[in-house]
PDB file of C-alpha atoms in Angstrom:
ATOM      1  CA  MET A  12      74.552  37.913 -97.875  1.00  0.00           C
ATOM      2  CA  LYS A  13      72.019  36.415 -95.492  1.00  0.00           C
ATOM      3  CA  ARG A  14      73.450  34.425 -92.589  1.00  0.00           C
ATOM      4  CA  THR A  15      72.129  32.240 -89.793  1.00  0.00           C
ATOM      5  CA  HIS A  16      72.029  33.286 -86.147  1.00  0.00           C
ATOM      6  CA  GLN A  17      71.571  31.870 -82.659  1.00  0.00           C
ATOM      7  CA  LEU A  18      68.523  33.914 -81.644  1.00  0.00           C
ATOM      8  CA  SER A  19      66.416  30.751 -81.464  1.00  0.00           C
ATOM      9  CA  SER A  20      68.706  29.077 -78.921  1.00  0.00           C
ATOM     10  CA  GLY A  21      66.301  29.608 -76.014  1.00  0.00           C
ATOM     11  CA  GLN A  22      67.872  32.703 -74.502  1.00  0.00           C
ATOM     12  CA  PRO A  23      65.548  35.609 -73.581  1.00  0.00           C
ATOM     13  CA  LEU A  24      64.903  37.829 -76.586  1.00  0.00           C
ATOM     14  CA  THR A  25      65.549  41.411 -75.519  1.00  0.00           C
ATOM     15  CA  MET A  26      66.970  44.556 -77.084  1.00  0.00           C
ATOM     16  CA  GLN A  27      70.349  43.590 -75.632  1.00  0.00           C
ATOM     17  CA  THR A  28      70.186  40.032 -76.984  1.00  0.00           C
ATOM     18  CA  LEU A  29      69.304  41.251 -80.459  1.00  0.00           C
ATOM     19  CA  ARG A  30      72.088  43.825 -80.367  1.00  0.00           C
ATOM     20  CA  ALA A  31      74.595  41.182 -79.312  1.00  0.00           C
ATOM     21  CA  HIS A  32      73.684  39.192 -82.410  1.00  0.00           C
ATOM     22  CA  GLY A  33      74.012  42.172 -84.746  1.00  0.00           C
ATOM     23  CA  VAL A  34      70.455  43.560 -84.739  1.00  0.00           C
ATOM     24  CA  ASP A  35      70.541  47.019 -83.169  1.00  0.00           C
ATOM     25  CA  VAL A  36      66.871  47.945 -82.817  1.00  0.00           C
ATOM     26  CA  GLU A  37      67.594  51.480 -81.619  1.00  0.00           C
ATOM     27  CA  ARG A  38      69.798  52.151 -84.648  1.00  0.00           C
ATOM     28  CA  ILE A  39      67.175  50.727 -87.004  1.00  0.00           C
ATOM     29  CA  LEU A  40      64.514  52.909 -85.407  1.00  0.00           C
ATOM     30  CA  SER A  41      66.632  56.052 -85.639  1.00  0.00           C
ATOM     31  CA  GLU A  42      66.833  55.554 -89.397  1.00  0.00           C
ATOM     32  CA  LEU A  43      63.079  55.140 -89.802  1.00  0.00           C
ATOM     33  CA  VAL A  44      61.366  57.650 -87.495  1.00  0.00           C
ATOM     34  CA  SER A  45      62.218  61.124 -86.282  1.00  0.00           C
ATOM     35  CA  ASP A  46      61.308  60.490 -82.615  1.00  0.00           C
ATOM     36  CA  PRO A  47      62.280  56.904 -81.628  1.00  0.00           C
ATOM     37  CA  ALA A  48      61.646  57.510 -77.912  1.00  0.00           C
ATOM     38  CA  SER A  49      57.924  57.998 -78.572  1.00  0.00           C
ATOM     39  CA  CYS A  50      57.521  54.626 -80.278  1.00  0.00           C
ATOM     40  CA  GLY A  51      56.772  51.156 -79.015  1.00  0.00           C
ATOM     41  CA  VAL A  52      58.511  48.152 -80.563  1.00  0.00           C
ATOM     42  CA  LEU A  53      57.455  44.505 -80.552  1.00  0.00           C
ATOM     43  CA  LEU A  54      59.233  41.404 -81.760  1.00  0.00           C
ATOM     44  CA  THR A  55      56.760  39.363 -83.798  1.00  0.00           C
ATOM     45  CA  GLY A  56      56.838  36.355 -86.096  1.00  0.00           C
ATOM     46  CA  SER A  57      58.363  32.959 -85.456  1.00  0.00           C
ATOM     47  CA  LEU A  58      61.059  34.137 -83.065  1.00  0.00           C
ATOM     48  CA  ALA A  59      58.498  35.742 -80.752  1.00  0.00           C
ATOM     49  CA  ALA A  60      56.288  32.645 -81.004  1.00  0.00           C
ATOM     50  CA  GLY A  61      59.157  30.421 -79.885  1.00  0.00           C
ATOM     51  CA  ASN A  62      59.346  28.338 -83.053  1.00  0.00           C
ATOM     52  CA  GLY A  63      62.074  30.230 -84.867  1.00  0.00           C
ATOM     53  CA  THR A  64      65.087  28.630 -86.504  1.00  0.00           C
ATOM     54  CA  PRO A  65      68.665  29.886 -87.074  1.00  0.00           C
ATOM     55  CA  SER A  66      67.535  31.153 -90.483  1.00  0.00           C
ATOM     56  CA  SER A  67      64.362  32.919 -89.297  1.00  0.00           C
ATOM     57  CA  ASP A  68      63.930  36.567 -90.162  1.00  0.00           C
ATOM     58  CA  VAL A  69      63.662  39.095 -87.352  1.00  0.00           C
ATOM     59  CA  ASP A  70      60.175  40.625 -87.542  1.00  0.00           C
ATOM     60  CA  LEU A  71      59.555  43.922 -85.757  1.00  0.00           C
ATOM     61  CA  MET A  72      56.425  46.029 -85.405  1.00  0.00           C
ATOM     62  CA  VAL A  73      56.864  49.693 -84.552  1.00  0.00           C
ATOM     63  CA  LEU A  74      53.957  51.597 -82.978  1.00  0.00           C
ATOM     64  CA  VAL A  75      54.163  55.245 -83.985  1.00  0.00           C
ATOM     65  CA  PRO A  76      51.787  57.284 -81.777  1.00  0.00           C
ATOM     66  CA  HIS A  77      52.000  60.565 -83.691  1.00  0.00           C
ATOM     67  CA  ARG A  78      52.291  61.713 -87.276  1.00  0.00           C
ATOM     68  CA  THR A  79      55.988  61.022 -87.256  1.00  0.00           C
ATOM     69  CA  SER A  80      57.567  61.515 -90.649  1.00  0.00           C
ATOM     70  CA  LEU A  81      59.420  58.537 -92.012  1.00  0.00           C
ATOM     71  CA  ILE A  82      63.049  59.270 -92.700  1.00  0.00           C
ATOM     72  CA  SER A  83      64.372  58.454 -96.139  1.00  0.00           C
ATOM     73  CA  THR A  84      67.281  56.049 -96.115  1.00  0.00           C
ATOM     74  CA  LYS A  85      69.394  54.382 -98.749  1.00  0.00           C
ATOM     75  CA  GLU A  86      69.320  51.073 -96.883  1.00  0.00           C
ATOM     76  CA  GLY A  87      66.580  48.557 -97.401  1.00  0.00           C
ATOM     77  CA  VAL A  88      63.326  48.832 -99.244  1.00  0.00           C
ATOM     78  CA  ARG A  89      60.286  50.684 -97.972  1.00  0.00           C
ATOM     79  CA  PHE A  90      56.752  50.665 -99.279  1.00  0.00           C
ATOM     80  CA  LYS A  91      53.283  51.521 -98.053  1.00  0.00           C
ATOM     81  CA  ASN A  92      49.948  49.816 -98.341  1.00  0.00           C
ATOM     82  CA  SER A  93      46.675  51.407 -97.297  1.00  0.00           C
ATOM     83  CA  ARG A  94      47.595  51.554 -93.598  1.00  0.00           C
ATOM     84  CA  PHE A  95      51.128  50.381 -92.914  1.00  0.00           C
ATOM     85  CA  SER A  96      54.648  51.211 -93.964  1.00  0.00           C
ATOM     86  CA  GLU A  97      57.147  48.395 -94.220  1.00  0.00           C
ATOM     87  CA  ALA A  98      60.924  48.276 -94.487  1.00  0.00           C
ATOM     88  CA  LEU A  99      63.485  45.577 -95.112  1.00  0.00           C
ATOM     89  CA  GLN A 100      67.002  45.792 -93.758  1.00  0.00           C
ATOM     90  CA  TYR A 101      69.970  43.476 -93.387  1.00  0.00           C
ATOM     91  CA  CYS A 102      71.847  43.779 -90.117  1.00  0.00           C
ATOM     92  CA  ASP A 103      75.159  41.954 -90.292  1.00  0.00           C
ATOM     93  CA  GLY A 104      73.541  39.500 -92.693  1.00  0.00           C
ATOM     94  CA  ILE A 105      70.343  38.987 -90.677  1.00  0.00           C
ATOM     95  CA  GLU A 106      67.140  39.880 -92.506  1.00  0.00           C
ATOM     96  CA  VAL A 107      64.990  42.291 -90.494  1.00  0.00           C
ATOM     97  CA  ASN A 108      61.411  43.050 -91.552  1.00  0.00           C
ATOM     98  CA  ILE A 109      59.888  46.169 -89.992  1.00  0.00           C
ATOM     99  CA  GLU A 110      56.199  47.094 -90.019  1.00  0.00           C
ATOM    100  CA  LEU A 111      55.367  50.635 -88.917  1.00  0.00           C
ATOM    101  CA  ALA A 112      51.855  51.362 -87.655  1.00  0.00           C
ATOM    102  CA  GLU A 113      51.120  55.090 -87.442  1.00  0.00           C
ATOM    103  CA  ARG A 114      48.291  55.809 -85.007  1.00  0.00           C
ATOM    104  CA  SER A 115      46.285  58.037 -87.318  1.00  0.00           C
ATOM    105  CA  ARG A 116      46.388  55.454 -90.104  1.00  0.00           C
ATOM    106  CA  VAL A 117      45.201  52.531 -87.959  1.00  0.00           C
ATOM    107  CA  ALA A 118      42.596  54.367 -85.871  1.00  0.00           C
ATOM    108  CA  GLU A 119      39.764  52.902 -87.957  1.00  0.00           C
ATOM    109  CA  ILE A 120      40.747  49.398 -86.844  1.00  0.00           C
ATOM    110  CA  MET A 121      40.079  50.482 -83.267  1.00  0.00           C
ATOM    111  CA  THR A 122      36.626  51.654 -84.364  1.00  0.00           C
ATOM    112  CA  TRP A 123      35.976  48.277 -85.951  1.00  0.00           C
ATOM    113  CA  MET A 124      36.927  46.401 -82.804  1.00  0.00           C
ATOM    114  CA  THR A 125      34.619  48.633 -80.766  1.00  0.00           C
ATOM    115  CA  ALA A 126      31.800  47.815 -83.177  1.00  0.00           C
ATOM    116  CA  ILE A 127      32.527  44.097 -82.864  1.00  0.00           C
ATOM    117  CA  ALA A 128      31.949  43.990 -79.099  1.00  0.00           C
ATOM    118  CA  PRO A 129      28.104  43.844 -79.352  1.00  0.00           C
ATOM    119  CA  ALA A 130      28.408  40.844 -81.679  1.00  0.00           C
ATOM    120  CA  LEU A 131      30.113  38.971 -78.881  1.00  0.00           C
ATOM    121  CA  TYR A 132      28.286  40.146 -75.784  1.00  0.00           C
ATOM    122  CA  LYS A 133      24.959  41.624 -76.936  1.00  0.00           C
ATOM    123  CA  PRO A 134      24.392  40.147 -80.399  1.00  0.00           C
ATOM    124  CA  SER A 135      20.735  41.166 -80.468  1.00  0.00           C
ATOM    125  CA  GLU A 136      21.917  44.794 -80.616  1.00  0.00           C
ATOM    126  CA  LEU A 137      24.278  44.125 -83.504  1.00  0.00           C
ATOM    127  CA  LYS A 138      23.914  46.475 -86.467  1.00  0.00           C
ATOM    128  CA  PHE A 139      26.838  45.182 -88.512  1.00  0.00           C
ATOM    129  CA  ILE A 140      29.974  43.150 -88.013  1.00  0.00           C
ATOM    130  CA  PRO A 141      33.155  44.402 -89.681  1.00  0.00           C
ATOM    131  CA  ILE A 142      35.077  41.759 -91.587  1.00  0.00           C
ATOM    132  CA  ILE A 143      38.719  42.189 -90.684  1.00  0.00           C
ATOM    133  CA  ASP A 144      41.206  40.495 -92.978  1.00  0.00           C
ATOM    134  CA  GLY A 145      44.662  40.862 -94.445  1.00  0.00           C
ATOM    135  CA  PRO A 146      47.126  43.388 -93.015  1.00  0.00           C
ATOM    136  CA  GLU A 147      44.623  44.677 -90.443  1.00  0.00           C
ATOM    137  CA  LEU A 148      44.046  41.220 -88.973  1.00  0.00           C
ATOM    138  CA  ARG A 149      47.782  40.574 -88.977  1.00  0.00           C
ATOM    139  CA  PHE A 150      48.315  43.871 -87.141  1.00  0.00           C
ATOM    140  CA  LEU A 151      45.841  42.921 -84.390  1.00  0.00           C
ATOM    141  CA  HIS A 152      47.363  39.464 -84.010  1.00  0.00           C
ATOM    142  CA  ARG A 153      50.906  40.822 -83.796  1.00  0.00           C
ATOM    143  CA  LEU A 154      49.880  43.533 -81.358  1.00  0.00           C
ATOM    144  CA  ARG A 155      48.199  40.886 -79.198  1.00  0.00           C
ATOM    145  CA  VAL A 156      50.982  38.294 -79.069  1.00  0.00           C
ATOM    146  CA  GLY A 157      54.159  40.201 -79.948  1.00  0.00           C
ATOM    147  CA  LEU A 158      57.012  40.456 -77.460  1.00  0.00           C
ATOM    148  CA  PRO A 159      57.472  44.081 -76.280  1.00  0.00           C
ATOM    149  CA  LEU A 160      61.047  45.266 -76.718  1.00  0.00           C
ATOM    150  CA  MET A 161      60.726  49.025 -76.219  1.00  0.00           C
ATOM    151  CA  ASN A 162      58.199  51.145 -74.287  1.00  0.00           C
ATOM    152  CA  PRO A 163      56.113  48.243 -72.913  1.00  0.00           C
ATOM    153  CA  SER A 164      53.669  50.693 -71.291  1.00  0.00           C
ATOM    154  CA  LEU A 165      52.893  52.155 -74.720  1.00  0.00           C
ATOM    155  CA  VAL A 166      52.418  48.651 -76.118  1.00  0.00           C
ATOM    156  CA  ALA A 167      50.032  47.845 -73.242  1.00  0.00           C
ATOM    157  CA  SER A 168      48.071  51.010 -73.924  1.00  0.00           C
ATOM    158  CA  TRP A 169      47.638  50.146 -77.602  1.00  0.00           C
ATOM    159  CA  ARG A 170      46.559  46.623 -76.680  1.00  0.00           C
ATOM    160  CA  ASP A 171      43.856  47.996 -74.392  1.00  0.00           C
ATOM    161  CA  GLU A 172      42.639  50.609 -76.858  1.00  0.00           C
ATOM    162  CA  PHE A 173      42.499  48.211 -79.794  1.00  0.00           C
ATOM    163  CA  LEU A 174      40.668  45.585 -77.690  1.00  0.00           C
ATOM    164  CA  VAL A 175      43.043  42.886 -78.905  1.00  0.00           C
ATOM    165  CA  GLU A 176      41.840  40.445 -76.243  1.00  0.00           C
ATOM    166  CA  LEU A 177      38.556  40.272 -78.175  1.00  0.00           C
ATOM    167  CA  LEU A 178      40.378  38.888 -81.207  1.00  0.00           C
ATOM    168  CA  PRO A 179      40.118  35.150 -80.352  1.00  0.00           C
ATOM    169  CA  THR A 180      36.412  35.466 -79.555  1.00  0.00           C
ATOM    170  CA  TYR A 181      35.759  37.489 -82.699  1.00  0.00           C
ATOM    171  CA  LEU A 182      37.517  34.952 -84.915  1.00  0.00           C
ATOM    172  CA  THR A 183      35.815  32.031 -83.188  1.00  0.00           C
ATOM    173  CA  VAL A 184      32.319  33.435 -83.762  1.00  0.00           C
ATOM    174  CA  ARG A 185      32.956  34.850 -87.230  1.00  0.00           C
ATOM    175  CA  HIS A 186      34.441  31.665 -88.690  1.00  0.00           C
ATOM    176  CA  PHE A 187      31.854  29.542 -86.905  1.00  0.00           C
ATOM    177  CA  MET A 188      29.194  31.349 -88.934  1.00  0.00           C
ATOM    178  CA  GLU A 189      31.215  31.057 -92.131  1.00  0.00           C
ATOM    179  CA  VAL A 190      31.313  27.264 -91.776  1.00  0.00           C
ATOM    180  CA  HIS A 191      27.549  27.198 -92.218  1.00  0.00           C
ATOM    181  CA  GLU A 192      27.602  29.698 -95.095  1.00  0.00           C
ATOM    182  CA  TYR A 193      30.158  27.684 -97.053  1.00  0.00           C
ATOM    183  CA  LEU A 194      28.340  24.452 -96.268  1.00  0.00           C
ATOM    184  CA  GLU A 195      25.159  25.892 -97.777  1.00  0.00           C
ATOM    185  CA  ASP A 196      27.149  26.929-100.848  1.00  0.00           C
ATOM    186  CA  ALA A 197      28.653  23.441-101.143  1.00  0.00           C
ATOM    187  CA  ILE A 198      25.184  21.901-101.008  1.00  0.00           C
ATOM    188  CA  SER A 199      23.850  24.244-103.694  1.00  0.00           C
ATOM    189  CA  HIS A 200      26.892  23.665-105.930  1.00  0.00           C
ATOM    190  CA  ARG A 201      26.504  19.901-105.751  1.00  0.00           C
ATOM    191  CA  ALA A 202      23.744  19.822-108.347  1.00  0.00           C
ATOM    192  CA  ILE A 203      25.898  21.821-110.751  1.00  0.00           C
ATOM    193  CA  SER A 204      29.425  20.533-110.223  1.00  0.00           C
ATOM    194  CA  GLU A 205      30.689  17.933-107.779  1.00  0.00           C
ATOM    195  CA  GLU A 206      34.222  19.291-108.166  1.00  0.00           C
ATOM    196  CA  SER A 207      33.047  22.778-107.221  1.00  0.00           C
ATOM    197  CA  SER A 208      31.067  21.398-104.294  1.00  0.00           C
ATOM    198  CA  ARG A 209      34.120  19.537-102.995  1.00  0.00           C
ATOM    199  CA  HIS A 210      36.230  22.690-103.232  1.00  0.00           C
ATOM    200  CA  VAL A 211      33.715  24.752-101.276  1.00  0.00           C
ATOM    201  CA  ALA A 212      33.275  21.953 -98.723  1.00  0.00           C
ATOM    202  CA  ARG A 213      37.029  22.007 -98.037  1.00  0.00           C
ATOM    203  CA  ILE A 214      36.795  25.767 -97.463  1.00  0.00           C
ATOM    204  CA  ALA A 215      33.996  25.137 -94.955  1.00  0.00           C
ATOM    205  CA  VAL A 216      36.274  22.709 -93.104  1.00  0.00           C
ATOM    206  CA  GLU A 217      39.096  25.267 -93.114  1.00  0.00           C
ATOM    207  CA  GLU A 218      36.721  27.820 -91.601  1.00  0.00           C
ATOM    208  CA  ALA A 219      35.911  25.280 -88.894  1.00  0.00           C
ATOM    209  CA  LEU A 220      39.590  24.727 -88.114  1.00  0.00           C
ATOM    210  CA  VAL A 221      40.215  28.480 -87.894  1.00  0.00           C
ATOM    211  CA  SER A 222      37.274  28.824 -85.481  1.00  0.00           C
ATOM    212  CA  ILE A 223      38.401  25.909 -83.297  1.00  0.00           C
ATOM    213  CA  LEU A 224      41.961  27.227 -83.154  1.00  0.00           C
ATOM    214  CA  ALA A 225      40.755  30.731 -82.275  1.00  0.00           C
ATOM    215  CA  ALA A 226      38.722  29.297 -79.402  1.00  0.00           C
ATOM    216  CA  LEU A 227      42.010  27.839 -78.167  1.00  0.00           C
ATOM    217  CA  GLY A 228      43.641  31.268 -78.402  1.00  0.00           C
ATOM    218  CA  VAL A 229      45.462  30.701 -81.689  1.00  0.00           C
ATOM    219  CA  THR A 230      44.910  33.772 -83.876  1.00  0.00           C
ATOM    220  CA  SER A 231      47.795  33.235 -86.299  1.00  0.00           C
ATOM    221  CA  ALA A 232      46.294  30.450 -88.406  1.00  0.00           C
ATOM    222  CA  ALA A 233      47.240  31.675 -91.887  1.00  0.00           C
ATOM    223  CA  ARG A 234      45.739  29.348 -94.485  1.00  0.00           C
ATOM    224  CA  LYS A 235      49.086  28.033 -95.719  1.00  0.00           C
ATOM    225  CA  TRP A 236      49.950  26.879 -92.178  1.00  0.00           C
ATOM    226  CA  LEU A 237      46.436  25.923 -91.091  1.00  0.00           C
ATOM    227  CA  LEU A 238      46.878  22.146 -91.112  1.00  0.00           C
ATOM    228  CA  ILE A 239      50.249  22.392 -89.370  1.00  0.00           C
ATOM    229  CA  GLU A 240      48.811  24.715 -86.696  1.00  0.00           C
ATOM    230  CA  SER A 241      45.904  22.325 -86.188  1.00  0.00           C
ATOM    231  CA  ARG A 242      48.165  19.317 -85.683  1.00  0.00           C
ATOM    232  CA  LYS A 243      50.354  21.337 -83.353  1.00  0.00           C
ATOM    233  CA  ALA A 244      47.356  22.445 -81.278  1.00  0.00           C
ATOM    234  CA  MET A 245      46.215  18.834 -80.896  1.00  0.00           C
ATOM    235  CA  THR A 246      49.280  18.074 -78.776  1.00  0.00           C
ATOM    236  CA  THR A 247      48.114  20.390 -75.985  1.00  0.00           C
ATOM    237  CA  ALA A 248      44.331  20.646 -76.495  1.00  0.00           C
ATOM    238  CA  GLY A 249      41.828  18.985 -74.204  1.00  0.00           C
ATOM    239  CA  GLU A 250      40.027  15.843 -75.270  1.00  0.00           C
ATOM    240  CA  GLU A 251      36.981  17.603 -76.742  1.00  0.00           C
ATOM    241  CA  ASP A 252      38.966  20.177 -78.713  1.00  0.00           C
ATOM    242  CA  ARG A 253      41.413  17.524 -79.853  1.00  0.00           C
ATOM    243  CA  GLY A 254      38.481  15.512 -81.186  1.00  0.00           C
ATOM    244  CA  LEU A 255      37.144  18.525 -83.103  1.00  0.00           C
ATOM    245  CA  LEU A 256      40.535  19.213 -84.660  1.00  0.00           C
ATOM    246  CA  GLU A 257      41.036  15.554 -85.539  1.00  0.00           C
ATOM    247  CA  GLU A 258      37.662  15.375 -87.281  1.00  0.00           C
ATOM    248  CA  GLY A 259      38.386  18.625 -89.124  1.00  0.00           C
ATOM    249  CA  LEU A 260      41.717  17.310 -90.411  1.00  0.00           C
ATOM    250  CA  LEU A 261      40.138  14.014 -91.503  1.00  0.00           C
ATOM    251  CA  LEU A 262      37.324  15.859 -93.239  1.00  0.00           C
ATOM    252  CA  HIS A 263      39.724  18.161 -95.059  1.00  0.00           C
ATOM    253  CA  ALA A 264      41.359  15.111 -96.627  1.00  0.00           C
ATOM    254  CA  ASP A 265      38.139  13.179 -97.208  1.00  0.00           C
ATOM    255  CA  CYS A 266      36.430  16.081 -98.984  1.00  0.00           C
ATOM    256  CA  ALA A 267      38.938  15.674-101.819  1.00  0.00           C
ATOM    257  CA  THR A 268      38.162  12.056-102.685  1.00  0.00           C
ATOM    258  CA  GLY A 269      35.649  10.578-100.213  1.00  0.00           C
ATOM    259  CA  PRO A 270      31.868  10.264-100.712  1.00  0.00           C
ATOM    260  CA  LEU A 271      30.695  13.860-101.065  1.00  0.00           C
ATOM    261  CA  GLY A 272      27.317  13.370 -99.409  1.00  0.00           C
ATOM    262  CA  GLY A 273      28.929  11.821 -96.376  1.00  0.00           C
ATOM    263  CA  CYS A 274      31.424  14.671 -96.126  1.00  0.00           C
ATOM    264  CA  LEU A 275      28.689  17.302 -96.216  1.00  0.00           C
ATOM    265  CA  THR A 276      26.772  15.510 -93.473  1.00  0.00           C
ATOM    266  CA  ARG A 277      29.934  15.251 -91.376  1.00  0.00           C
ATOM    267  CA  ILE A 278      30.643  18.982 -91.801  1.00  0.00           C
ATOM    268  CA  GLU A 279      27.164  19.738 -90.508  1.00  0.00           C
ATOM    269  CA  ALA A 280      27.716  17.405 -87.558  1.00  0.00           C
ATOM    270  CA  LEU A 281      31.082  19.021 -86.838  1.00  0.00           C
ATOM    271  CA  HIS A 282      29.433  22.426 -86.863  1.00  0.00           C
ATOM    272  CA  GLN A 283      26.864  21.273 -84.330  1.00  0.00           C
ATOM    273  CA  ARG A 284      29.603  19.829 -82.116  1.00  0.00           C
ATOM    274  CA  MET A 285      31.424  23.149 -82.323  1.00  0.00           C
ATOM    275  CA  ALA A 286      28.257  24.961 -81.214  1.00  0.00           C
ATOM    276  CA  GLN A 287      27.913  22.678 -78.198  1.00  0.00           C
ATOM    277  CA  ARG A 288      31.557  23.177 -77.290  1.00  0.00           C
ATOM    278  CA  MET A 289      31.374  26.965 -77.643  1.00  0.00           C
ATOM    279  CA  SER A 290      28.162  27.165 -75.625  1.00  0.00           C
ATOM    280  CA  ALA A 291      30.102  25.898 -72.618  1.00  0.00           C
ATOM    281  CA  GLU A 292      32.199  29.092 -72.665  1.00  0.00           C
ATOM    282  CA  PRO A 293      30.402  32.003 -70.940  1.00  0.00           C
ATOM    283  CA  GLU A 294      31.965  34.600 -73.245  1.00  0.00           C
ATOM    284  CA  LEU A 295      30.783  32.691 -76.319  1.00  0.00           C
ATOM    285  CA  ALA A 296      27.494  31.184 -75.187  1.00  0.00           C
ATOM    286  CA  ARG A 297      25.254  34.201 -75.803  1.00  0.00           C
ATOM    287  CA  ALA A 298      26.608  34.852 -79.283  1.00  0.00           C
ATOM    288  CA  VAL A 299      26.369  31.184 -80.255  1.00  0.00           C
ATOM    289  CA  GLU A 300      22.808  30.894 -78.950  1.00  0.00           C
ATOM    290  CA  PHE A 301      21.773  33.960 -80.945  1.00  0.00           C
ATOM    291  CA  LEU A 302      23.531  32.894 -84.128  1.00  0.00           C
ATOM    292  CA  GLN A 303      22.264  29.307 -83.916  1.00  0.00           C
ATOM    293  CA  GLY A 304      18.752  30.713 -84.015  1.00  0.00           C
ATOM    294  CA  SER A 305      19.375  31.825 -87.594  1.00  0.00           C
ATOM    295  CA  ILE A 306      20.795  28.503 -88.785  1.00  0.00           C
ATOM    296  CA  ASP A 307      18.645  25.958 -90.570  1.00  0.00           C
ATOM    297  CA  TYR A 308      20.445  22.641 -90.746  1.00  0.00           C
ATOM    298  CA  VAL A 309      19.388  20.869 -93.916  1.00  0.00           C
ATOM    299  CA  LEU A 310      21.192  17.538 -93.797  1.00  0.00           C
ATOM    300  CA  GLU A 311      20.779  16.187 -90.310  1.00  0.00           C
ATOM    301  CA  HIS A 312      17.477  14.416 -90.998  1.00  0.00           C
ATOM    302  CA  GLN A 313      18.380  13.064 -94.422  1.00  0.00           C
ATOM    303  CA  GLY A 314      19.029   9.366 -94.643  1.00  0.00           C
TER     304      GLY A 314
END
């Protein structure tokens, strides 16, 4: 039976702290991989982010550097997707979710991140930009922000090799472009179905919020928590970023029932404000300047 814990009480979260509360990471690892000493382990999820509760699950990510065979065990449930293996265990009533990333199975993600670099620093040389979503994006986010528990030097090495510090910039630029793409779709849908146009317009606003948050270093903005993350970020953001987030939140609500034409014009204006804000950042300016050259704003001169 699942029970609560005191891991969110503000004490440092270490291997020893987890063990004292019934979560023995070394024991868990010994049941999952044949060579625990070669692995890196990170605490991820809400506990690592500092917003956990007494009922939060313990989320672990295990970095497996070699083709280590997974050990069969009667405890928990294990399954694989295309790249990751996952296990669920209960340690003294505490739910522990484990994601195992084997190096050979995630190597392609490293290749993608290497390909992304020109899009950020030399966009004129860009041949393609990989679209990273789902488990792969979650892996990069967790690797970037997770709390190392075991073999921190191995964790640091993976972070360097997977270029995880590019993740905020990548998400900022990618979703910035998607705002315009969805806005164009919303405009074209308007003649066919206002309901459809409103739906697509709200997606454009969500893309804007994801981009703004990424520029602030927030790479965990899952869609179901997007509005909450945006409101949370407003409490610490500077005046300009706070204004962008506030307008995005207002637009997200207004696109449901407000005048559609006005909403579309405001989305375009928000996009332009985002471009101005991003251009002030040296690591974003070149990419934004290049990408803006391919954008044709269609509403700004309409009455």
